[in-house]
Amino acid sequence: MTAGPRQGSVRRSDTHPVVVDKFGGSVLRSPQDIAAAVAAVAEQRQAGLRPVVVVSAFEGVTDAILASASVLLPDRGAALREPGHEAGSAFARETDRALATGESLSAALFALGLQARGIPARSFSGAEAGIRTAAAHLGAEVRRVLPRRLRAALAEGLVPVVAGFQGIGTHGELTTLGRGGTDLSAVVLAVALRATRCELFKDVGGVMEADPHLVPAARLLMEVDALQLELLAELGAEVVHPVAVRRARRGRLWLLVRAVDGSAPQTTVRPSRQRGSEEAGVLMLAVDRKERIARVSVVGPAAMVPELLPIPAHGAGSFDEGEMRVVWAEVPIDQAARAAQAVHAAVMA
């Protein structure tokens, strides 16, 4: 008797929507965590979606690689800590190649996990996925995305698993995209593939209105504006890579920030606010700490943001970007948490 096709191996129709899933290092702490991530991808396939997976290195791997390189390099690699190095830098080239191994390992193991569950999958490097960058290292700019091989894999019913944070430069060498670059990999691929959305899986789930480590009373937000989230990231909040949010906004791509557990609260990031919308919007708070000074900033719709933050400050100011306004105040770094909590209580509670 001839065996029927395996579940998950059925060729997927091109009419089924594509969704891009990004799994960060905080979610992939160990190979055991891949099983839970694989289950989330399997649920999407059962729902009729065509997932494309983009992965970071396991938590701590990138830092371990950088620490190893610093032992070998003159000045312990201090010159390589700044982003964006010329294509001719031999140190930067080899550091890029070392760093990229973390994501490549995650991609291969994730593809193995899908295959073990009966879901056909194939891993891809950033270059194989079509991510083309400038001729630079350790923070190269993404210039183009040519996802022909990913489209072919999807047409065959495969789940492509892409090593994030990397691409290939115009000089023909492997490049990396800098800290948070896997967010950027996922977004540019989602835009190029015209995905219905890009899901960013994080250990904390959705987006909070402030860093809960600084402001324990911070609440989770169900929906935010992409420009607001982009500004928040530029102001020091480590939520989503600011360039990734900018690319999503310009590509009219919807983002979903969520945990692997599908029942946990999620945050939808809309590409833009509708003009004339009667929705009030929300306020968000960021803290950027540099040396001895911390800058506390609030960003939100201009009509909701106060002219000044109600805290003693060494310096203060504000600026507008589109329909959003940012107001900020600088305080001594040892007062950052107290100042953030005071602003939250007075302006956002």
Coordinates of C-alpha atoms in Angstrom, one line a residue:
M1 CA 0.0 0.0 0.0
T2 CA 1.4 3.4 -1.0
A3 CA 1.8 5.9 1.9
G4 CA 0.0 9.2 1.6
P5 CA 1.8 12.5 1.7
R6 CA 3.1 13.7 5.1
Q7 CA 1.1 16.4 6.9
G8 CA 2.8 19.7 6.1
S9 CA 4.4 18.6 2.9
V10 CA 1.4 19.6 0.7
R11 CA 2.3 22.2 -1.9
R12 CA 1.0 25.6 -0.7
S13 CA -1.1 27.7 -3.1
D14 CA 0.4 31.1 -4.1
T15 CA -2.9 32.6 -3.0
H16 CA -2.2 31.8 0.6
P17 CA -0.8 34.9 2.4
V18 CA 2.8 35.1 3.5
V19 CA 3.8 35.9 7.0
V20 CA 7.3 36.6 8.2
D21 CA 8.3 35.5 11.7
K22 CA 11.3 36.9 13.5
F23 CA 12.6 35.0 16.5
G24 CA 15.1 36.9 18.6
G25 CA 17.9 35.7 20.8
S26 CA 15.8 36.3 24.0
V27 CA 13.3 33.7 22.6
L28 CA 16.0 31.3 21.4
R29 CA 17.9 30.8 24.6
S30 CA 18.6 27.1 23.9
P31 CA 17.8 24.4 21.4
Q32 CA 14.8 23.4 23.6
D33 CA 13.2 26.8 22.9
I34 CA 13.2 26.0 19.2
A35 CA 10.5 23.4 19.8
A36 CA 8.1 26.0 21.1
A37 CA 8.9 28.4 18.2
V38 CA 8.4 25.5 15.7
A39 CA 5.0 24.9 17.2
A40 CA 4.0 28.5 16.6
V41 CA 5.1 28.2 13.0
A42 CA 3.1 25.0 12.6
E43 CA 0.0 26.7 13.9
Q44 CA 0.4 29.4 11.2
R45 CA 0.6 26.7 8.5
Q46 CA -2.5 25.0 9.8
A47 CA -4.3 28.4 9.6
G48 CA -3.5 28.6 5.9
L49 CA -0.5 30.9 6.0
R50 CA 2.9 30.6 4.3
P51 CA 5.5 31.4 7.0
V52 CA 9.0 32.6 6.4
V53 CA 11.2 32.4 9.5
V54 CA 14.0 34.8 10.3
V55 CA 16.2 34.0 13.3
S56 CA 18.8 35.6 15.6
A57 CA 21.7 33.8 17.3
F58 CA 21.0 32.1 20.6
E59 CA 21.0 34.5 23.5
G60 CA 24.5 35.4 24.5
V61 CA 26.2 33.9 21.4
T62 CA 27.0 37.2 19.7
D63 CA 28.5 38.7 22.9
A64 CA 30.6 35.5 23.3
I65 CA 31.9 35.8 19.7
L66 CA 32.8 39.5 20.2
A67 CA 34.5 38.7 23.5
S68 CA 36.6 36.0 21.8
A69 CA 37.6 38.4 19.0
S70 CA 38.5 41.1 21.6
V71 CA 41.1 38.8 23.1
L72 CA 42.8 38.4 19.8
L73 CA 42.7 42.0 18.5
P74 CA 44.9 44.9 19.3
D75 CA 43.3 47.4 21.7
R76 CA 40.8 44.5 22.5
G77 CA 38.7 45.4 19.5
A78 CA 37.8 48.9 20.7
A79 CA 37.9 50.2 17.1
L80 CA 35.3 47.7 16.0
R81 CA 32.7 48.7 18.5
E82 CA 31.6 51.6 16.4
P83 CA 29.2 50.6 13.5
G84 CA 30.1 50.9 9.8
H85 CA 33.6 49.9 8.7
E86 CA 35.0 50.2 5.2
A87 CA 35.0 47.2 2.9
G88 CA 38.8 47.1 3.0
S89 CA 39.0 46.5 6.8
A90 CA 40.5 43.1 7.3
F91 CA 39.6 43.0 11.0
A92 CA 36.0 44.0 10.3
R93 CA 35.7 41.4 7.5
E94 CA 36.7 38.5 9.7
T95 CA 34.7 39.8 12.6
D96 CA 31.6 39.8 10.4
R97 CA 32.2 36.3 9.3
A98 CA 32.6 35.2 12.9
L99 CA 29.5 37.0 14.0
A100 CA 27.3 35.5 11.2
T101 CA 28.0 32.0 12.4
G102 CA 25.6 32.5 15.3
E103 CA 22.5 33.2 13.1
S104 CA 23.6 30.5 10.6
L105 CA 23.6 27.9 13.5
S106 CA 20.1 29.0 14.6
A107 CA 18.7 28.8 11.1
A108 CA 20.0 25.3 10.5
L109 CA 18.7 24.0 13.8
F110 CA 15.4 25.7 13.3
A111 CA 15.0 24.0 9.9
L112 CA 15.9 20.7 11.5
G113 CA 13.2 21.3 14.1
L114 CA 10.6 21.9 11.4
Q115 CA 11.6 18.9 9.4
A116 CA 11.4 16.7 12.5
R117 CA 7.8 17.8 12.9
G118 CA 7.1 16.8 9.3
I119 CA 7.2 20.3 7.9
P120 CA 9.5 20.7 4.9
A121 CA 12.0 23.5 5.5
R122 CA 15.3 24.8 4.2
S123 CA 17.7 27.2 5.8
F124 CA 19.2 30.2 3.9
S125 CA 22.0 32.6 4.6
G126 CA 21.2 36.3 4.4
A127 CA 22.9 36.4 1.0
E128 CA 21.0 33.3 -0.3
A129 CA 17.8 35.1 0.8
G130 CA 18.6 38.0 -1.4
I131 CA 19.6 40.7 1.1
R132 CA 22.1 43.0 -0.7
T133 CA 23.9 45.7 1.3
A134 CA 26.4 48.4 0.9
A135 CA 30.1 47.5 0.7
A136 CA 30.8 47.9 4.5
H137 CA 31.1 45.8 7.6
L138 CA 29.7 45.7 11.1
G139 CA 26.6 47.7 10.3
A140 CA 26.1 47.7 6.6
E141 CA 23.0 49.4 5.1
V142 CA 20.5 47.2 3.3
R143 CA 20.3 48.5 -0.3
R144 CA 18.1 45.9 -2.1
V145 CA 16.3 42.6 -1.5
L146 CA 16.0 40.0 -4.2
P147 CA 13.9 37.2 -2.7
R148 CA 13.7 35.0 -5.8
R149 CA 15.0 31.9 -4.0
L150 CA 12.6 32.4 -1.1
R151 CA 9.6 32.7 -3.5
A152 CA 10.7 29.5 -5.2
A153 CA 10.9 27.7 -1.8
L154 CA 7.5 28.9 -0.8
A155 CA 6.1 27.7 -4.1
E156 CA 7.5 24.3 -3.4
G157 CA 5.6 24.2 0.0
L158 CA 8.8 24.8 2.0
V159 CA 9.2 27.0 5.1
P160 CA 12.3 29.1 4.4
V161 CA 14.4 29.8 7.6
V162 CA 16.7 32.7 7.1
A163 CA 19.8 33.6 9.2
G164 CA 19.0 37.2 10.2
F165 CA 21.5 40.1 10.8
Q166 CA 23.5 39.4 7.6
G167 CA 23.6 39.9 3.9
I168 CA 26.1 40.3 1.0
G169 CA 27.7 43.6 0.1
T170 CA 28.2 45.1 -3.4
H171 CA 31.9 44.0 -3.0
G172 CA 30.8 40.4 -2.9
E173 CA 31.6 39.8 0.8
L174 CA 29.4 38.7 3.7
T175 CA 28.2 41.7 5.8
T176 CA 26.3 42.1 9.0
L177 CA 23.7 44.7 9.8
G178 CA 24.6 45.8 13.3
R179 CA 22.9 45.4 16.6
G180 CA 19.2 44.5 16.2
G181 CA 19.8 43.7 12.6
T182 CA 17.6 40.6 12.6
D183 CA 14.5 42.9 13.1
L184 CA 15.7 44.7 9.9
S185 CA 16.2 41.4 8.1
A186 CA 12.7 40.3 8.8
V187 CA 11.1 43.6 7.9
V188 CA 12.9 44.1 4.5
L189 CA 12.1 40.5 3.6
A190 CA 8.5 41.0 4.5
V191 CA 8.2 44.1 2.4
A192 CA 9.9 42.4 -0.6
L193 CA 7.7 39.4 -0.3
R194 CA 4.6 41.5 0.2
A195 CA 3.8 39.7 3.4
T196 CA 0.5 40.2 5.1
R197 CA 2.4 41.1 8.3
C198 CA 5.7 40.6 10.1
E199 CA 5.5 39.0 13.5
L200 CA 8.3 39.9 15.9
F201 CA 8.6 37.2 18.7
K202 CA 10.1 38.5 21.9
D203 CA 10.4 37.1 25.4
V204 CA 8.3 39.9 27.0
G205 CA 5.5 39.7 24.4
G206 CA 3.9 43.0 23.4
V207 CA 5.1 46.6 23.7
M208 CA 4.9 48.4 27.0
E209 CA 4.3 52.1 27.4
A210 CA 7.6 52.3 29.3
D211 CA 10.5 50.0 30.4
P212 CA 8.9 48.0 33.2
H213 CA 12.3 47.6 34.8
L214 CA 12.3 51.4 35.3
V215 CA 8.6 52.0 35.6
P216 CA 6.9 48.9 37.3
A217 CA 3.4 50.5 36.7
A218 CA 3.9 50.5 32.9
R219 CA 1.0 49.0 30.9
L220 CA 1.0 46.9 27.8
L221 CA -0.3 48.6 24.7
M222 CA -2.6 46.8 22.3
E223 CA -1.9 49.1 19.3
V224 CA 0.7 51.8 18.5
D225 CA 1.7 53.9 15.5
A226 CA 4.8 52.9 13.6
L227 CA 6.2 56.5 13.6
Q228 CA 5.7 56.7 17.4
L229 CA 7.5 53.4 17.9
E230 CA 10.3 54.5 15.6
L231 CA 10.8 57.7 17.5
L232 CA 10.7 55.8 20.8
A233 CA 13.5 53.4 19.6
E234 CA 15.6 56.4 18.5
L235 CA 15.1 57.9 21.9
G236 CA 16.7 54.9 23.6
A237 CA 13.9 52.3 24.1
E238 CA 15.1 48.8 23.2
V239 CA 11.9 47.6 21.7
V240 CA 12.3 47.2 17.9
H241 CA 15.2 48.4 15.7
P242 CA 14.4 52.0 14.6
V243 CA 15.5 51.4 11.0
A244 CA 13.3 48.3 10.9
V245 CA 10.2 50.2 12.0
R246 CA 11.0 53.0 9.5
R247 CA 11.3 50.4 6.7
A248 CA 8.0 48.9 7.8
R249 CA 6.3 52.3 7.9
R250 CA 7.5 53.2 4.4
G251 CA 6.6 49.8 3.1
R252 CA 3.1 50.0 4.6
L253 CA 3.8 46.8 6.5
W254 CA 1.9 45.8 9.6
L255 CA 3.9 44.5 12.5
L256 CA 2.8 42.3 15.4
V257 CA 5.0 42.2 18.5
R258 CA 4.2 39.0 20.5
A259 CA 5.4 36.2 22.7
V260 CA 5.7 32.6 21.5
D261 CA 2.7 31.8 23.6
G262 CA -0.2 32.7 21.4
S263 CA -2.5 33.4 24.4
A264 CA -0.2 36.2 25.7
P265 CA -1.1 39.9 25.0
Q266 CA 0.2 41.2 21.7
T267 CA 0.8 44.7 20.2
T268 CA -0.2 45.6 16.7
V269 CA 2.0 48.3 15.0
R270 CA 0.1 50.0 12.3
P271 CA 2.0 51.7 9.4
S272 CA 0.4 55.1 10.0
R273 CA -2.5 56.9 11.7
Q274 CA -5.4 57.6 9.4
R275 CA -5.7 61.3 8.8
G276 CA -8.6 62.8 10.7
S277 CA -8.8 59.8 13.0
E278 CA -10.8 60.5 16.1
E279 CA -8.7 58.0 18.1
A280 CA -6.8 59.8 20.8
G281 CA -3.7 57.6 20.7
V282 CA -1.3 56.8 23.5
L283 CA 1.8 58.2 25.2
M284 CA 5.1 56.3 25.5
L285 CA 8.2 56.9 27.5
A286 CA 11.8 56.2 26.8
V287 CA 15.0 56.7 28.8
D288 CA 18.4 57.1 27.1
R289 CA 21.4 56.8 29.5
K290 CA 24.7 58.2 28.4
E291 CA 27.7 58.5 30.8
R292 CA 26.4 60.7 33.7
I293 CA 23.2 62.0 32.1
A294 CA 19.8 60.3 31.4
R295 CA 17.3 61.8 28.9
V296 CA 13.7 61.0 29.8
S297 CA 11.4 61.5 26.8
V298 CA 7.7 61.2 26.2
V299 CA 6.4 60.7 22.6
G300 CA 2.8 60.8 21.4
P301 CA 0.2 62.7 19.4
A302 CA 0.9 66.4 19.6
A303 CA -2.4 67.3 21.3
M304 CA -1.7 64.8 24.2
V305 CA 2.0 65.7 25.0
P306 CA 2.7 68.4 27.6
E307 CA 4.9 71.4 26.8
L308 CA 7.3 70.4 29.6
L309 CA 7.9 67.3 31.7
P310 CA 7.0 67.9 35.4
I311 CA 10.4 67.1 36.8
P312 CA 13.5 69.2 37.8
A313 CA 15.9 69.0 34.8
H314 CA 19.4 70.1 33.7
G315 CA 18.0 70.6 30.2
A316 CA 14.7 70.3 28.4
G317 CA 13.2 70.6 24.9
S318 CA 10.7 69.3 22.4
F319 CA 10.3 68.7 18.7
D320 CA 7.6 67.6 16.3
E321 CA 7.8 64.8 13.7
G322 CA 4.7 64.4 11.5
E323 CA 1.7 64.1 13.9
M324 CA 3.9 63.1 16.8
R325 CA 5.6 65.3 19.4
V326 CA 8.6 64.5 21.6
V327 CA 9.2 66.3 24.9
W328 CA 12.3 65.5 26.9
A329 CA 14.2 66.4 30.0
E330 CA 17.8 65.5 31.2
V331 CA 18.5 64.4 34.7
P332 CA 21.5 62.8 36.5
I333 CA 21.8 59.2 35.6
D334 CA 21.3 58.0 39.2
Q335 CA 17.9 59.7 39.2
A336 CA 16.7 58.1 35.9
A337 CA 14.3 55.6 37.4
R338 CA 12.8 58.0 39.9
A339 CA 12.3 60.7 37.1
A340 CA 10.7 58.1 34.7
Q341 CA 8.3 57.0 37.4
A342 CA 7.4 60.6 38.3
V343 CA 6.7 61.5 34.6
H344 CA 4.7 58.3 34.2
A345 CA 2.6 59.1 37.3
A346 CA 2.0 62.7 36.4
V347 CA 1.5 62.5 32.6
M348 CA 0.6 58.9 31.6
A349 CA -1.2 57.3 34.6

